[in-house]
Coordinates of C-alpha atoms and ligand atoms in Angstrom, one line a residue:
M1 CA -12.5 -45.1 389.1
A2 CA -9.5 -47.1 390.2
N3 CA -8.6 -50.4 388.6
K4 CA -10.4 -49.7 385.4
E5 CA -8.2 -50.7 382.5
I6 CA -9.6 -48.3 380.0
P7 CA -8.5 -44.7 380.8
Y8 CA -11.1 -42.0 381.2
K9 CA -9.7 -40.3 378.2
I10 CA -7.9 -42.1 375.3
Y11 CA -5.5 -39.8 373.5
L12 CA -3.4 -40.7 370.5
E13 CA 0.3 -39.7 370.3
E14 CA 1.0 -37.1 367.7
S15 CA 2.8 -39.8 365.7
E16 CA -0.4 -41.9 365.7
M17 CA -2.6 -39.2 364.2
P18 CA -4.1 -40.0 360.8
K19 CA -2.1 -38.6 357.9
A20 CA -4.7 -39.0 355.2
W21 CA -8.5 -38.4 355.0
Y22 CA -10.7 -41.4 354.0
N23 CA -13.1 -41.1 351.2
L24 CA -16.0 -43.4 352.0
R25 CA -17.4 -43.2 348.4
A26 CA -14.5 -45.3 347.2
D27 CA -16.0 -48.3 349.1
M28 CA -19.7 -47.6 348.3
K29 CA -21.3 -49.9 345.8
N30 CA -24.1 -47.4 345.1
K31 CA -22.3 -44.1 344.8
P32 CA -24.1 -40.9 345.9
A33 CA -25.8 -39.3 342.9
P34 CA -23.8 -36.4 341.3
L35 CA -24.6 -32.7 341.7
L36 CA -26.6 -31.5 338.7
N37 CA -26.4 -28.2 336.9
P38 CA -29.9 -26.6 337.4
A39 CA -29.7 -25.1 334.0
T40 CA -29.1 -28.3 332.0
G41 CA -29.9 -31.1 334.4
K42 CA -26.5 -32.6 333.6
P43 CA -23.9 -33.7 336.2
M44 CA -21.5 -30.9 337.3
S45 CA -17.9 -31.5 336.3
A46 CA -15.1 -30.4 338.6
E47 CA -14.4 -27.6 336.1
E48 CA -17.9 -26.2 336.3
L49 CA -17.9 -26.5 340.1
S50 CA -14.7 -24.5 340.2
D51 CA -16.6 -21.3 339.3
V52 CA -18.0 -21.6 342.8
F53 CA -15.5 -23.7 344.8
C54 CA -11.8 -23.5 344.6
A55 CA -10.3 -26.0 342.2
E56 CA -8.9 -28.6 344.6
L57 CA -12.1 -28.7 346.6
A58 CA -14.1 -29.1 343.3
R59 CA -11.8 -32.1 342.5
Q60 CA -12.4 -33.7 345.9
E61 CA -16.1 -33.1 345.5
V62 CA -16.4 -35.3 342.3
D63 CA -13.8 -37.9 343.2
E64 CA -15.6 -41.2 344.1
D65 CA -12.6 -43.5 343.5
T66 CA -9.6 -42.3 345.5
A67 CA -9.9 -43.9 349.0
Y68 CA -7.2 -41.8 350.7
F69 CA -6.3 -38.2 350.3
P70 CA -3.0 -37.3 352.1
I71 CA -3.5 -34.3 354.4
P72 CA -1.2 -31.5 353.4
E73 CA 1.6 -30.8 356.0
E74 CA 0.2 -27.2 356.7
I75 CA -3.2 -28.6 357.7
L76 CA -1.6 -31.4 359.8
S77 CA 0.3 -28.8 361.8
F78 CA -2.9 -26.7 362.3
Y79 CA -4.7 -29.9 363.4
K80 CA -1.9 -30.4 366.0
M81 CA -3.0 -27.2 367.7
Y82 CA -6.2 -28.8 368.8
R83 CA -6.1 -32.4 367.9
P84 CA -6.1 -35.3 368.6
A85 CA -9.6 -34.9 370.1
P86 CA -10.1 -37.0 373.1
L87 CA -12.1 -40.2 373.1
V88 CA -13.8 -40.3 376.4
R89 CA -15.1 -43.3 378.3
A90 CA -18.3 -42.0 379.9
Y91 CA -17.7 -43.8 383.2
C92 CA -19.7 -41.3 385.2
L93 CA -22.7 -41.4 382.9
E94 CA -22.7 -45.2 382.9
E95 CA -22.7 -45.2 386.7
K96 CA -25.5 -42.7 386.9
L97 CA -27.6 -44.6 384.3
K98 CA -26.7 -47.9 386.1
T99 CA -26.2 -49.5 382.7
P100 CA -24.0 -52.4 381.8
A101 CA -23.3 -50.7 378.4
K102 CA -19.9 -49.2 377.8
I103 CA -20.3 -45.6 376.5
Y104 CA -17.6 -43.7 374.6
Y105 CA -17.8 -40.3 373.1
K106 CA -15.5 -38.5 370.7
F107 CA -15.3 -34.9 371.9
E108 CA -14.9 -32.3 369.2
G109 CA -15.5 -29.2 371.3
N110 CA -11.9 -28.7 372.4
N111 CA -11.2 -25.6 370.3
T112 CA -12.3 -22.0 370.6
S113 CA -14.8 -22.3 367.8
G114 CA -16.3 -25.1 369.9
S115 CA -17.2 -27.7 367.3
H116 CA -15.9 -30.2 364.7
K117 CA -16.4 -27.6 362.0
L118 CA -12.9 -26.4 362.3
N119 CA -11.7 -29.7 360.7
S120 CA -13.1 -28.7 357.4
A121 CA -12.8 -24.9 357.7
I122 CA -9.0 -25.1 357.9
A123 CA -8.9 -27.5 354.9
Q124 CA -11.2 -25.2 352.8
A125 CA -9.3 -22.0 353.7
Y126 CA -6.0 -23.7 353.0
Y127 CA -6.9 -24.7 349.4
A128 CA -8.4 -21.3 348.7
K129 CA -5.2 -19.6 349.9
K130 CA -3.0 -22.0 347.9
Q131 CA -5.0 -21.1 344.8
G132 CA -4.1 -17.4 345.4
L133 CA -7.6 -16.4 346.3
T134 CA -8.1 -13.4 348.6
G135 CA -11.3 -14.2 350.3
V136 CA -14.2 -16.6 351.0
T137 CA -17.9 -16.2 351.7
T138 CA -20.2 -18.5 353.6
E139 CA -23.4 -18.8 355.5
T140 CA -23.8 -19.7 359.2
G141 CA -26.9 -20.7 361.1
A142 CA -26.2 -21.3 364.8
G143 CA -22.7 -19.7 364.2
Q144 CA -20.3 -22.5 364.8
W145 CA -19.3 -22.8 361.1
G146 CA -18.9 -19.1 360.7
T147 CA -16.7 -19.0 363.8
A148 CA -14.6 -22.0 362.6
L149 CA -14.1 -20.4 359.2
S150 CA -13.2 -17.1 360.7
M151 CA -10.5 -18.7 362.8
A152 CA -9.1 -20.6 359.8
C153 CA -9.1 -17.4 357.7
A154 CA -7.4 -15.4 360.4
Y155 CA -4.6 -18.0 360.6
L156 CA -4.0 -18.0 356.8
G157 CA -4.6 -14.3 356.1
L158 CA -7.8 -14.6 354.0
D159 CA -10.8 -12.3 354.0
C160 CA -14.0 -13.9 355.4
K161 CA -17.5 -12.7 354.8
V162 CA -20.3 -14.5 356.7
Y163 CA -24.0 -14.3 356.1
M164 CA -25.6 -15.2 359.4
V165 CA -29.3 -16.3 359.6
K166 CA -31.0 -13.3 361.1
V167 CA -32.8 -15.0 364.0
S168 CA -29.5 -16.4 365.2
Y169 CA -27.6 -13.1 364.6
E170 CA -30.1 -11.5 367.0
Q171 CA -30.2 -14.4 369.5
K172 CA -26.4 -15.0 369.6
P173 CA -24.7 -11.6 369.6
F174 CA -21.6 -13.1 371.2
R175 CA -21.1 -15.6 368.4
R176 CA -21.0 -12.7 366.0
E177 CA -18.4 -10.9 368.2
V178 CA -16.2 -14.0 368.2
M179 CA -16.3 -14.0 364.4
R180 CA -15.5 -10.3 364.3
T181 CA -12.6 -10.8 366.7
Y182 CA -11.1 -13.2 364.1
G183 CA -11.6 -10.4 361.5
A184 CA -14.6 -11.7 359.7
S185 CA -17.4 -9.4 358.5
V186 CA -20.9 -10.6 359.6
T187 CA -24.1 -9.6 357.9
P188 CA -27.6 -10.7 359.0
S189 CA -29.4 -12.7 356.3
P190 CA -31.5 -12.0 354.3
S191 CA -29.9 -8.6 353.7
M192 CA -30.2 -5.7 351.2
E193 CA -26.7 -6.4 350.1
T194 CA -27.6 -9.0 347.5
E195 CA -30.1 -9.3 344.7
V196 CA -31.4 -12.6 346.1
G197 CA -31.6 -11.1 349.6
R198 CA -33.7 -8.1 348.3
R199 CA -35.9 -10.5 346.5
I200 CA -36.5 -12.7 349.5
L201 CA -37.1 -9.6 351.8
E202 CA -39.7 -8.3 349.3
K203 CA -41.6 -11.6 349.3
H204 CA -41.2 -12.2 353.1
P205 CA -40.7 -8.9 354.9
G206 CA -39.6 -9.4 358.5
T207 CA -38.5 -13.0 357.9
G208 CA -35.9 -14.4 360.4
G209 CA -34.1 -16.0 357.5
S210 CA -32.9 -19.6 356.9
L211 CA -29.7 -21.4 356.0
G212 CA -31.1 -21.8 352.5
C213 CA -31.4 -17.9 352.1
A214 CA -28.0 -17.3 353.6
I215 CA -26.4 -19.8 351.2
S216 CA -27.9 -18.0 348.2
E217 CA -26.6 -14.7 349.4
A218 CA -23.1 -16.0 350.1
V219 CA -22.9 -17.7 346.7
E220 CA -24.0 -14.6 344.9
V221 CA -21.4 -12.5 346.6
A222 CA -18.6 -15.1 345.9
T223 CA -19.4 -15.3 342.2
N224 CA -19.6 -11.5 341.8
T225 CA -16.3 -10.7 343.7
P226 CA -13.0 -11.3 341.9
G227 CA -10.6 -13.5 343.9
Y228 CA -13.4 -14.9 346.1
R229 CA -15.0 -18.4 346.3
Y230 CA -17.9 -19.8 348.3
V231 CA -17.3 -22.4 351.0
L232 CA -19.9 -24.6 352.8
G233 CA -19.6 -26.2 356.2
S234 CA -21.6 -29.4 355.8
V235 CA -23.6 -31.5 353.3
L236 CA -20.9 -31.6 350.5
N237 CA -18.8 -34.7 349.8
Q238 CA -15.6 -32.7 350.3
V239 CA -16.7 -31.8 353.9
M240 CA -17.4 -35.5 354.7
L241 CA -13.9 -36.2 353.5
H242 CA -12.3 -33.7 355.8
Q243 CA -14.4 -34.8 358.7
S244 CA -13.3 -38.4 358.3
I245 CA -10.5 -37.3 360.7
I246 CA -13.0 -37.7 363.5
G247 CA -13.7 -41.4 362.8
L248 CA -10.1 -42.2 361.9
E249 CA -8.9 -40.9 365.2
A250 CA -11.8 -42.6 367.1
K251 CA -11.0 -45.9 365.4
A252 CA -7.3 -45.6 366.0
A253 CA -7.9 -44.9 369.7
M254 CA -10.3 -47.8 370.0
D255 CA -8.0 -50.2 368.2
K256 CA -5.3 -49.3 370.6
Y257 CA -7.3 -50.8 373.4
G258 CA -9.0 -53.5 371.4
I259 CA -12.4 -51.9 371.7
K260 CA -15.1 -52.6 369.1
P261 CA -18.2 -50.5 369.1
D262 CA -21.6 -52.3 368.5
V263 CA -23.5 -49.1 367.7
I264 CA -22.3 -45.7 366.5
I265 CA -24.6 -42.7 367.0
G266 CA -24.3 -39.1 365.7
C267 CA -26.6 -36.1 365.4
A268 CA -27.4 -35.1 361.8
G269 CA -27.9 -31.6 360.5
G270 CA -26.3 -31.7 357.1
G271 CA -24.5 -34.9 358.0
S272 CA -20.8 -33.9 358.3
N273 CA -19.9 -35.0 361.8
L274 CA -21.9 -38.2 361.5
G275 CA -20.4 -38.9 358.0
G276 CA -17.0 -38.3 359.4
L277 CA -17.4 -40.3 362.6
I278 CA -18.8 -43.4 360.9
A279 CA -16.6 -43.3 357.8
P280 CA -13.9 -45.9 358.6
F281 CA -16.3 -48.1 360.4
M282 CA -18.8 -48.0 357.5
G283 CA -15.9 -48.7 355.2
E284 CA -15.2 -51.9 357.1
K285 CA -18.9 -52.8 356.9
L286 CA -19.1 -52.1 353.2
R287 CA -16.0 -54.3 352.6
G288 CA -17.5 -57.1 354.7
E289 CA -14.7 -56.9 357.3
A290 CA -16.9 -56.0 360.3
D291 CA -20.4 -55.2 361.3
Y292 CA -21.8 -52.2 363.2
R293 CA -25.1 -50.4 363.6
F294 CA -25.2 -46.8 362.6
I295 CA -27.8 -44.3 363.9
A296 CA -28.5 -40.8 362.7
V297 CA -30.4 -38.6 365.1
E298 CA -32.3 -35.6 363.9
P299 CA -34.7 -33.0 365.5
A300 CA -38.4 -33.9 365.2
S301 CA -39.0 -30.4 364.0
C302 CA -36.6 -30.8 361.0
P303 CA -36.9 -34.5 360.1
S304 CA -35.3 -34.8 356.6
L305 CA -34.0 -38.4 357.0
T306 CA -37.0 -39.8 358.8
R307 CA -39.8 -38.0 357.0
G308 CA -38.4 -36.3 353.9
A309 CA -38.3 -37.5 350.3
F310 CA -35.2 -39.0 348.7
A311 CA -35.1 -36.8 345.6
Y312 CA -33.1 -34.1 343.7
D313 CA -33.6 -30.7 345.3
Y314 CA -32.2 -27.3 345.5
C315 CA -29.5 -26.8 348.1
D316 CA -30.6 -23.2 348.7
T317 CA -33.8 -21.1 348.8
G318 CA -32.7 -18.8 345.9
M319 CA -32.2 -21.9 343.7
V320 CA -28.8 -20.8 342.4
C321 CA -26.8 -23.8 343.7
P322 CA -26.5 -27.2 342.0
L323 CA -29.2 -29.7 342.6
A324 CA -28.4 -32.5 345.0
K325 CA -30.1 -35.9 345.4
M326 CA -30.7 -36.3 349.1
Y327 CA -33.3 -36.8 351.8
T328 CA -35.0 -33.4 351.8
L329 CA -38.0 -31.5 353.2
G330 CA -37.9 -29.1 350.3
S331 CA -35.7 -26.0 350.0
N332 CA -38.6 -23.8 351.3
Y333 CA -38.9 -25.7 354.5
I334 CA -38.1 -23.6 357.6
P335 CA -38.4 -25.2 361.1
A336 CA -40.9 -23.7 363.4
P337 CA -39.7 -20.5 365.3
N338 CA -39.6 -22.3 368.7
H339 CA -37.0 -24.7 367.3
A340 CA -33.8 -24.0 369.3
G341 CA -31.5 -27.0 368.8
G342 CA -29.7 -26.3 365.5
L343 CA -29.7 -29.0 362.8
R344 CA -32.1 -26.9 360.8
Y345 CA -30.9 -27.6 357.2
H346 CA -33.7 -28.8 354.9
G347 CA -31.6 -31.5 353.2
M348 CA -28.9 -34.1 354.1
S349 CA -25.5 -35.2 352.8
P350 CA -25.9 -37.1 349.5
I351 CA -23.5 -39.8 350.9
L352 CA -25.5 -40.3 354.1
S353 CA -28.8 -40.2 352.1
Q354 CA -27.5 -43.0 349.8
L355 CA -26.4 -45.1 352.8
R356 CA -29.9 -44.5 354.3
A357 CA -31.6 -45.5 351.1
D358 CA -29.5 -48.7 351.0
G359 CA -30.5 -49.6 354.5
L360 CA -27.0 -49.2 355.9
L361 CA -27.9 -46.2 358.2
E362 CA -30.8 -46.1 360.6
A363 CA -32.4 -42.7 361.4
I364 CA -34.5 -41.5 364.3
S365 CA -35.9 -38.2 365.3
V366 CA -36.3 -36.7 368.9
P367 CA -38.3 -33.8 370.3
Q368 CA -36.3 -30.9 371.6
T369 CA -37.5 -30.9 375.2
E370 CA -36.2 -34.5 375.5
V371 CA -32.9 -33.4 373.9
F372 CA -32.4 -30.6 376.5
A373 CA -33.3 -32.9 379.3
A374 CA -30.6 -35.4 378.1
A375 CA -28.2 -32.5 377.7
E376 CA -28.7 -31.4 381.3
Y377 CA -28.4 -35.0 382.6
F378 CA -25.2 -35.4 380.7
A379 CA -23.7 -32.1 381.9
R380 CA -24.4 -33.1 385.5
A381 CA -22.9 -36.5 385.0
E382 CA -19.9 -35.8 382.8
G383 CA -19.2 -32.1 383.5
T384 CA -19.1 -31.0 379.9
L385 CA -21.8 -28.6 378.8
P386 CA -22.9 -30.0 375.4
A387 CA -24.2 -28.1 372.4
P388 CA -27.9 -28.7 371.7
E389 CA -27.0 -30.3 368.4
S390 CA -24.7 -32.8 370.1
S391 CA -27.3 -33.5 372.6
H392 CA -29.5 -35.3 370.0
A393 CA -26.8 -37.9 369.9
I394 CA -26.6 -37.9 373.8
K395 CA -30.3 -38.6 374.0
A396 CA -30.1 -41.5 371.6
A397 CA -27.0 -43.0 373.3
M398 CA -28.7 -42.7 376.7
D399 CA -31.8 -44.4 375.4
E400 CA -29.7 -47.2 374.0
A401 CA -27.8 -47.6 377.4
I402 CA -31.1 -47.6 379.3
R403 CA -32.3 -50.5 377.0
C404 CA -29.1 -52.3 377.9
R405 CA -30.0 -51.9 381.6
E406 CA -33.3 -53.5 380.9
T407 CA -31.9 -56.4 378.8
G408 CA -28.6 -56.8 380.6
E409 CA -26.7 -56.5 377.3
E410 CA -23.1 -55.1 377.6
K411 CA -23.1 -53.2 374.4
T412 CA -20.4 -50.8 373.4
I413 CA -21.8 -47.5 372.3
L414 CA -19.8 -44.8 370.5
F415 CA -21.3 -41.3 369.9
G416 CA -20.1 -38.0 368.6
L417 CA -20.1 -35.1 371.1
T418 CA -19.7 -32.5 368.4
G419 CA -19.4 -29.3 370.5
T420 CA -20.0 -27.2 373.5
G421 CA -23.1 -25.2 374.4
Y422 CA -21.7 -22.0 375.8
F423 CA -23.4 -19.8 373.2
D424 CA -26.7 -21.6 373.5
M425 CA -27.7 -20.4 377.0
Y426 CA -30.7 -18.6 375.6
A427 CA -32.1 -22.0 374.6
Y428 CA -31.0 -23.6 377.9
E429 CA -32.8 -20.7 379.7
K430 CA -36.0 -21.4 377.9
F431 CA -35.7 -25.0 378.8
H432 CA -35.0 -24.2 382.5
D433 CA -37.9 -21.7 382.7
G434 CA -40.3 -24.4 381.3
K435 CA -40.9 -22.2 378.2
M436 CA -39.5 -24.7 375.7
T437 CA -42.1 -26.5 373.6
D438 CA -42.0 -29.2 371.0
Y439 CA -43.2 -28.7 367.5
I440 CA -43.7 -31.7 365.2
P441 CA -44.7 -30.8 361.7
S442 CA -47.9 -32.4 360.4
D443 CA -47.8 -34.7 357.3
E444 CA -49.7 -31.9 355.4
E445 CA -47.0 -29.4 356.2
I446 CA -44.3 -31.7 355.0
Q447 CA -46.3 -32.6 351.8
K448 CA -46.7 -28.9 351.1
A449 CA -43.0 -28.2 351.5
L450 CA -42.2 -31.2 349.3
S451 CA -44.6 -30.0 346.5
Y452 CA -41.8 -27.4 345.7
L453 CA -39.3 -30.0 344.8
P454 CA -37.9 -29.3 341.3
D455 CA -39.7 -31.0 338.4
M456 CA -37.0 -33.3 337.0
S457 CA -39.1 -34.2 334.0
K458 CA -38.3 -30.9 332.5
Y459 CA -34.7 -32.1 331.9
D460 CA -34.1 -34.4 329.0
L461 CA -32.1 -37.0 330.9
Ligands
PLP1 C1 -22.9 -27.7 362.7 C2 -23.0 -28.6 363.9 C3 -23.7 -29.8 363.9 C4 -24.4 -30.3 362.7 O1 -23.8 -30.4 361.5 P1 -23.4 -31.7 360.7 O2 -22.9 -31.3 359.4 O3 -24.7 -32.5 360.6 O4 -22.4 -32.4 361.5 C5 -23.7 -30.6 365.0 N1 -23.1 -30.2 366.1 C6 -22.4 -29.0 366.2 C7 -21.8 -28.6 367.5 C8 -22.4 -28.2 365.1 O5 -21.7 -27.0 365.2

């Protein structure tokens, strides 16, 4: 690796770290559609939203004009504990793939929670604490968000109550213990603790749960507990805002060496890491200053962006949350039980959904056995053990690099490596034992799930 001018890892100095989050909505011509009150069909004001979210986060949620939000000093100093995240030139992967492409990845797994989720968890916990609240509730699927929020709450002295999707509570007992180590209480969802949980269990006894169910439970508890608010780790505009730190740092690091990516790739569950990674680059594209290709990669078994409808839908199974206009598979959609790779939310960030609808964001889906094969290839080349979620982006980046090998193009590829896979060894085991299968829902299944979209004609809009 001698004589290469670009270092293996590009770090920013502390003084070069971004001091403000970037709000991509400020540069979007077609703004994402507002959240609607399910009772009236009218847009939710910041004031209405602050029954569920804390006030500053509600304000961030509805602000589509302010381009930059200064990051509070306390959050900046927390960021300094694990940021800047390295931007890595994947020299070893390039060599193994024999590609002329230049591959970079932004690695967000460098903290104990193991993913990018901590970037928003600390911001959300900070504003809750500042408002004088005593605790927060949330849902977690694979467990990374719950872990990140537990860490942030422990740091600030807030109570943290996590509803964890039951299948993953059972499959990932160590995730649960990490959260309890940070002082959070963790309940498998659906549970008998909430009205909505009891209702769901009565209808579907023995269900393994879903993110949509766990959200309903967490919201119910937050609204019934004085001094508590609900927080969400993805999908929302406020989360995209906090996650812009990923893209701002990546861009600053690339600018330092005069590198310009041709294509930017990220995995997409609810859209927060991808939205954050692309934000400053997409901003340049929207302002006509530069051009890039952006690719969202989702699992073939939960294909909201590639096969869902762009429509208003419920954000949760219990239908207690505001309605969001997004690419969705319907709030009842639950990926097949053999799905192991995370990214299982039925909808997608309204910001990314709007960009997709406007033709600014491409989307592809990949089957999970190919994702795990790419994960293994990457681990053997680069050393880092990737999270299955991140490996969707790895798969797409490798395919792009292989195309470059065939065409001789020297493209520069940037992808988001969102986290590490240490708690996903059950899924890796299935893959290694040859027991992992792919499940791709039929058009009929998707149409059926979409038939439960809310009937918007009932509102007098
Ligand atoms: C949660 C998570 C994702 C997906 O969430 P987005 O909001 O789509 O970013 C991806 N990778 C990791 C490691 C995660 O924990």
